[in-house]
Amino acid sequence: GQKQRVAIARALINKPQVLLLDEPLAALDLKLRQHLLMELLTIHREVGTTFIYVTHDQTEAIGLSDHIAVMNEGRMEQAGSPREIYESPRTSFVASFIGDTNFLSGKVAGSDGATLCRVTIDALGEFTASVVAPLAEGSIVRLSVRPEAWSLSPAASGQNSIRARVEEVLYLGANSCVTLSAGAQRLIAHRSNRQDGDGGFVRRGAEVWVSFHPEDGVVLPVAGG
């Protein structure tokens, strides 16, 4: 960590217009990476130098960037702020490339205004979610729901509810990663371990209900659909 700090200071001493940082945090442990990431943000604001930051860690990319362009086979899929890219992806590739997501395949059943539409998922029912651009009724689509958007409960509650079976619970300290099956559909949900007490109903083999708010799901077109 100290070596990286010295290397960055030496690179900045001559006040370059552009500084290339090629995976500067790759060899550091998690806590040290987090500390240095905050230091890099502070340095960037103070010196005003343009940083070109190379990383394979999407968390670093989202945390450091003001603007992100997602490329796929030489073509730009989407460009925008980190929040726009993560919360409002325009294609399935962007939704899967930046962060984790659950995809549910279905057909457009109708629209609920300019920003919401209804999607029918085989064997699971009808769901309402946000849409970036209007889609024709009957269009083949994919519904993207981020793992952290799912809410788990012991009984059906609210809109967009699915009955599911808990297959595995991976405890990660502050959060748990829950693998579920809903018919033939496999779902991943991230759950805060401080949510609803100890969440004792979320255990392997238990029957639960998972749901999401319409604004937290994104309906994406399928090429040729």
Short mmCIF file of N, CA and C in Angstrom, two decimals, residues 73-158:
data_model
loop_
_atom_site.label_atom_id
_atom_site.label_comp_id
_atom_site.label_asym_id
_atom_site.label_seq_id
_atom_site.Cartn_x
_atom_site.Cartn_y
_atom_site.Cartn_z
N GLU A 73 -17.97 -6.15 -28.20
CA GLU A 73 -17.48 -6.49 -29.53
C GLU A 73 -17.27 -5.25 -30.40
N GLY A 74 -16.65 -4.23 -29.80
CA GLY A 74 -16.30 -3.02 -30.54
C GLY A 74 -17.44 -2.03 -30.70
N ARG A 75 -18.61 -2.33 -30.14
CA ARG A 75 -19.75 -1.44 -30.28
C ARG A 75 -20.17 -0.94 -28.90
N MET A 76 -20.47 0.37 -28.81
CA MET A 76 -20.90 0.93 -27.54
C MET A 76 -22.35 0.56 -27.26
N GLU A 77 -22.56 -0.18 -26.17
CA GLU A 77 -23.91 -0.59 -25.80
C GLU A 77 -24.64 0.53 -25.06
N GLN A 78 -23.92 1.23 -24.18
CA GLN A 78 -24.55 2.30 -23.40
C GLN A 78 -23.47 3.16 -22.76
N ALA A 79 -23.74 4.44 -22.63
CA ALA A 79 -22.84 5.36 -21.94
C ALA A 79 -23.68 6.23 -21.01
N GLY A 80 -23.14 6.51 -19.83
CA GLY A 80 -23.87 7.34 -18.87
C GLY A 80 -23.18 7.33 -17.53
N SER A 81 -23.84 7.88 -16.53
CA SER A 81 -23.29 7.88 -15.18
C SER A 81 -23.33 6.47 -14.62
N PRO A 82 -22.52 6.17 -13.60
CA PRO A 82 -22.57 4.84 -12.99
C PRO A 82 -23.97 4.46 -12.52
N ARG A 83 -24.71 5.40 -11.96
CA ARG A 83 -26.07 5.12 -11.51
C ARG A 83 -26.98 4.76 -12.67
N GLU A 84 -26.86 5.50 -13.78
CA GLU A 84 -27.69 5.20 -14.95
C GLU A 84 -27.38 3.82 -15.51
N ILE A 85 -26.09 3.51 -15.60
CA ILE A 85 -25.67 2.22 -16.16
C ILE A 85 -26.18 1.07 -15.29
N TYR A 86 -26.07 1.23 -13.97
CA TYR A 86 -26.43 0.14 -13.07
C TYR A 86 -27.94 0.01 -12.89
N GLU A 87 -28.63 1.13 -12.69
CA GLU A 87 -30.05 1.07 -12.36
C GLU A 87 -30.97 1.08 -13.58
N SER A 88 -30.49 1.61 -14.71
CA SER A 88 -31.33 1.69 -15.91
C SER A 88 -30.59 1.17 -17.13
N PRO A 89 -30.15 -0.10 -17.12
CA PRO A 89 -29.48 -0.64 -18.30
C PRO A 89 -30.43 -0.69 -19.48
N ARG A 90 -29.88 -0.50 -20.67
CA ARG A 90 -30.72 -0.49 -21.87
C ARG A 90 -30.69 -1.81 -22.62
N THR A 91 -29.72 -2.66 -22.31
CA THR A 91 -29.62 -3.96 -22.98
C THR A 91 -29.31 -5.04 -21.94
N SER A 92 -29.56 -6.28 -22.31
CA SER A 92 -29.26 -7.40 -21.43
C SER A 92 -27.77 -7.51 -21.16
N PHE A 93 -26.94 -7.17 -22.16
CA PHE A 93 -25.49 -7.25 -21.97
C PHE A 93 -25.04 -6.29 -20.88
N VAL A 94 -25.53 -5.06 -20.91
CA VAL A 94 -25.14 -4.07 -19.90
C VAL A 94 -25.62 -4.52 -18.53
N ALA A 95 -26.85 -5.01 -18.44
CA ALA A 95 -27.40 -5.45 -17.15
C ALA A 95 -26.58 -6.58 -16.54
N SER A 96 -26.07 -7.49 -17.37
CA SER A 96 -25.31 -8.63 -16.86
C SER A 96 -23.83 -8.30 -16.67
N PHE A 97 -23.31 -7.35 -17.45
CA PHE A 97 -21.89 -7.04 -17.39
C PHE A 97 -21.55 -6.18 -16.17
N ILE A 98 -22.42 -5.21 -15.86
CA ILE A 98 -22.20 -4.34 -14.70
C ILE A 98 -23.03 -4.86 -13.54
N GLY A 99 -22.37 -5.54 -12.60
CA GLY A 99 -23.06 -6.10 -11.46
C GLY A 99 -23.74 -7.42 -11.79
N ASP A 100 -24.46 -7.96 -10.80
CA ASP A 100 -25.19 -9.21 -10.96
C ASP A 100 -26.67 -8.91 -11.17
N THR A 101 -27.36 -9.80 -11.86
CA THR A 101 -28.79 -9.62 -12.04
C THR A 101 -29.46 -10.97 -12.26
N ASN A 102 -30.77 -10.99 -12.10
CA ASN A 102 -31.60 -12.14 -12.41
C ASN A 102 -32.39 -11.83 -13.67
N PHE A 103 -32.40 -12.74 -14.63
CA PHE A 103 -33.17 -12.55 -15.85
C PHE A 103 -34.38 -13.49 -15.86
N LEU A 104 -35.55 -12.93 -16.18
CA LEU A 104 -36.77 -13.71 -16.35
C LEU A 104 -37.28 -13.44 -17.76
N SER A 105 -37.42 -14.48 -18.57
CA SER A 105 -37.84 -14.31 -19.96
C SER A 105 -39.36 -14.35 -20.06
N GLY A 106 -39.91 -13.45 -20.89
CA GLY A 106 -41.35 -13.41 -21.04
C GLY A 106 -41.79 -12.57 -22.21
N LYS A 107 -43.08 -12.16 -22.19
CA LYS A 107 -43.66 -11.35 -23.25
C LYS A 107 -44.36 -10.15 -22.65
N VAL A 108 -44.34 -9.04 -23.39
CA VAL A 108 -45.02 -7.83 -22.95
C VAL A 108 -46.54 -8.05 -23.03
N ALA A 109 -47.22 -7.82 -21.90
CA ALA A 109 -48.67 -7.99 -21.84
C ALA A 109 -49.41 -6.67 -22.00
N GLY A 110 -48.72 -5.57 -21.84
CA GLY A 110 -49.34 -4.26 -21.96
C GLY A 110 -48.52 -3.21 -21.25
N SER A 111 -48.93 -1.96 -21.31
CA SER A 111 -48.19 -0.87 -20.68
C SER A 111 -49.01 -0.22 -19.58
N ASP A 112 -48.31 0.32 -18.60
CA ASP A 112 -48.92 1.09 -17.52
C ASP A 112 -48.30 2.49 -17.54
N GLY A 113 -48.65 3.27 -18.54
CA GLY A 113 -48.05 4.58 -18.69
C GLY A 113 -46.77 4.52 -19.50
N ALA A 114 -46.00 5.62 -19.47
CA ALA A 114 -44.80 5.73 -20.30
C ALA A 114 -43.60 5.01 -19.73
N THR A 115 -43.60 4.76 -18.42
CA THR A 115 -42.39 4.22 -17.79
C THR A 115 -42.54 2.81 -17.23
N LEU A 116 -43.75 2.25 -17.26
CA LEU A 116 -43.97 0.91 -16.72
C LEU A 116 -44.68 0.03 -17.74
N CYS A 117 -44.37 -1.25 -17.72
CA CYS A 117 -45.12 -2.18 -18.57
C CYS A 117 -45.30 -3.50 -17.83
N ARG A 118 -46.26 -4.28 -18.31
CA ARG A 118 -46.57 -5.58 -17.71
C ARG A 118 -45.95 -6.68 -18.56
N VAL A 119 -45.37 -7.66 -17.88
CA VAL A 119 -44.69 -8.76 -18.56
C VAL A 119 -45.24 -10.08 -18.02
N THR A 120 -45.58 -10.98 -18.93
CA THR A 120 -46.03 -12.31 -18.54
C THR A 120 -44.86 -13.29 -18.60
N ILE A 121 -44.57 -13.93 -17.46
CA ILE A 121 -43.50 -14.91 -17.37
C ILE A 121 -44.14 -16.29 -17.25
N ASP A 122 -43.80 -17.21 -18.15
CA ASP A 122 -44.38 -18.56 -18.13
C ASP A 122 -44.23 -19.20 -16.75
N ALA A 123 -45.31 -19.76 -16.25
CA ALA A 123 -45.37 -20.50 -15.00
C ALA A 123 -45.23 -19.63 -13.75
N LEU A 124 -44.94 -18.34 -13.92
CA LEU A 124 -44.77 -17.46 -12.76
C LEU A 124 -45.83 -16.38 -12.68
N GLY A 125 -46.43 -16.01 -13.81
CA GLY A 125 -47.48 -15.00 -13.78
C GLY A 125 -47.08 -13.70 -14.44
N GLU A 126 -47.80 -12.63 -14.06
CA GLU A 126 -47.59 -11.31 -14.66
C GLU A 126 -46.90 -10.38 -13.68
N PHE A 127 -45.96 -9.59 -14.21
CA PHE A 127 -45.18 -8.67 -13.39
C PHE A 127 -45.18 -7.29 -14.02
N THR A 128 -45.05 -6.27 -13.18
CA THR A 128 -44.96 -4.89 -13.65
C THR A 128 -43.57 -4.36 -13.32
N ALA A 129 -42.92 -3.76 -14.32
CA ALA A 129 -41.57 -3.25 -14.12
C ALA A 129 -41.35 -2.03 -15.02
N SER A 130 -40.24 -1.36 -14.80
CA SER A 130 -39.93 -0.15 -15.56
C SER A 130 -39.41 -0.51 -16.95
N VAL A 131 -39.53 0.43 -17.86
CA VAL A 131 -39.08 0.22 -19.23
C VAL A 131 -38.41 1.50 -19.72
N VAL A 132 -37.29 1.35 -20.45
CA VAL A 132 -36.55 2.52 -20.94
C VAL A 132 -37.25 3.14 -22.14
N ALA A 133 -37.75 2.30 -23.04
CA ALA A 133 -38.45 2.76 -24.24
C ALA A 133 -39.70 1.92 -24.43
N PRO A 134 -40.75 2.46 -25.05
CA PRO A 134 -42.00 1.70 -25.24
C PRO A 134 -41.74 0.40 -26.01
N LEU A 135 -42.45 -0.65 -25.61
CA LEU A 135 -42.33 -1.96 -26.26
C LEU A 135 -43.72 -2.41 -26.70
N ALA A 136 -43.79 -2.98 -27.89
CA ALA A 136 -45.07 -3.43 -28.43
C ALA A 136 -45.58 -4.63 -27.66
N GLU A 137 -46.89 -4.72 -27.51
CA GLU A 137 -47.50 -5.86 -26.85
C GLU A 137 -47.14 -7.15 -27.60
N GLY A 138 -46.76 -8.17 -26.87
CA GLY A 138 -46.35 -9.44 -27.48
C GLY A 138 -44.86 -9.55 -27.73
N SER A 139 -44.11 -8.45 -27.52
CA SER A 139 -42.66 -8.48 -27.74
C SER A 139 -41.98 -9.45 -26.76
N ILE A 140 -40.99 -10.19 -27.26
CA ILE A 140 -40.18 -11.06 -26.40
C ILE A 140 -39.19 -10.19 -25.64
N VAL A 141 -39.16 -10.33 -24.32
CA VAL A 141 -38.31 -9.47 -23.49
C VAL A 141 -37.64 -10.28 -22.39
N ARG A 142 -36.73 -9.62 -21.70
CA ARG A 142 -36.11 -10.18 -20.51
C ARG A 142 -36.31 -9.19 -19.37
N LEU A 143 -36.80 -9.67 -18.26
CA LEU A 143 -36.99 -8.84 -17.08
C LEU A 143 -35.75 -8.98 -16.20
N SER A 144 -35.08 -7.87 -15.94
CA SER A 144 -33.86 -7.87 -15.13
C SER A 144 -34.18 -7.36 -13.73
N VAL A 145 -33.84 -8.16 -12.71
CA VAL A 145 -34.05 -7.77 -11.31
C VAL A 145 -32.74 -8.01 -10.56
N ARG A 146 -32.17 -6.95 -10.01
CA ARG A 146 -30.91 -7.07 -9.27
C ARG A 146 -31.13 -7.89 -7.99
N PRO A 147 -30.11 -8.63 -7.53
CA PRO A 147 -30.26 -9.46 -6.33
C PRO A 147 -30.72 -8.67 -5.10
N GLU A 148 -30.22 -7.44 -4.95
CA GLU A 148 -30.57 -6.65 -3.78
C GLU A 148 -31.98 -6.06 -3.86
N ALA A 149 -32.62 -6.14 -5.05
CA ALA A 149 -33.97 -5.61 -5.21
C ALA A 149 -35.04 -6.55 -4.67
N TRP A 150 -34.70 -7.83 -4.49
CA TRP A 150 -35.68 -8.79 -3.99
C TRP A 150 -35.94 -8.57 -2.50
N SER A 151 -37.19 -8.67 -2.12
CA SER A 151 -37.58 -8.65 -0.72
C SER A 151 -38.14 -10.02 -0.37
N LEU A 152 -37.64 -10.62 0.70
CA LEU A 152 -38.08 -11.96 1.10
C LEU A 152 -39.02 -11.87 2.28
N SER A 153 -40.08 -12.65 2.26
CA SER A 153 -41.05 -12.66 3.36
C SER A 153 -41.67 -14.05 3.48
N PRO A 154 -42.22 -14.38 4.66
CA PRO A 154 -42.81 -15.71 4.85
C PRO A 154 -44.18 -15.85 4.19
N ALA A 155 -44.78 -14.73 3.76
CA ALA A 155 -46.10 -14.78 3.13
C ALA A 155 -46.13 -13.79 1.96
N ALA A 156 -47.06 -14.00 1.04
CA ALA A 156 -47.18 -13.12 -0.12
C ALA A 156 -47.45 -11.70 0.34
N SER A 157 -46.76 -10.75 -0.26
CA SER A 157 -46.96 -9.35 0.13
C SER A 157 -46.69 -8.45 -1.06
N GLY A 158 -47.67 -7.63 -1.40
CA GLY A 158 -47.47 -6.61 -2.42
C GLY A 158 -47.43 -7.16 -3.83
#
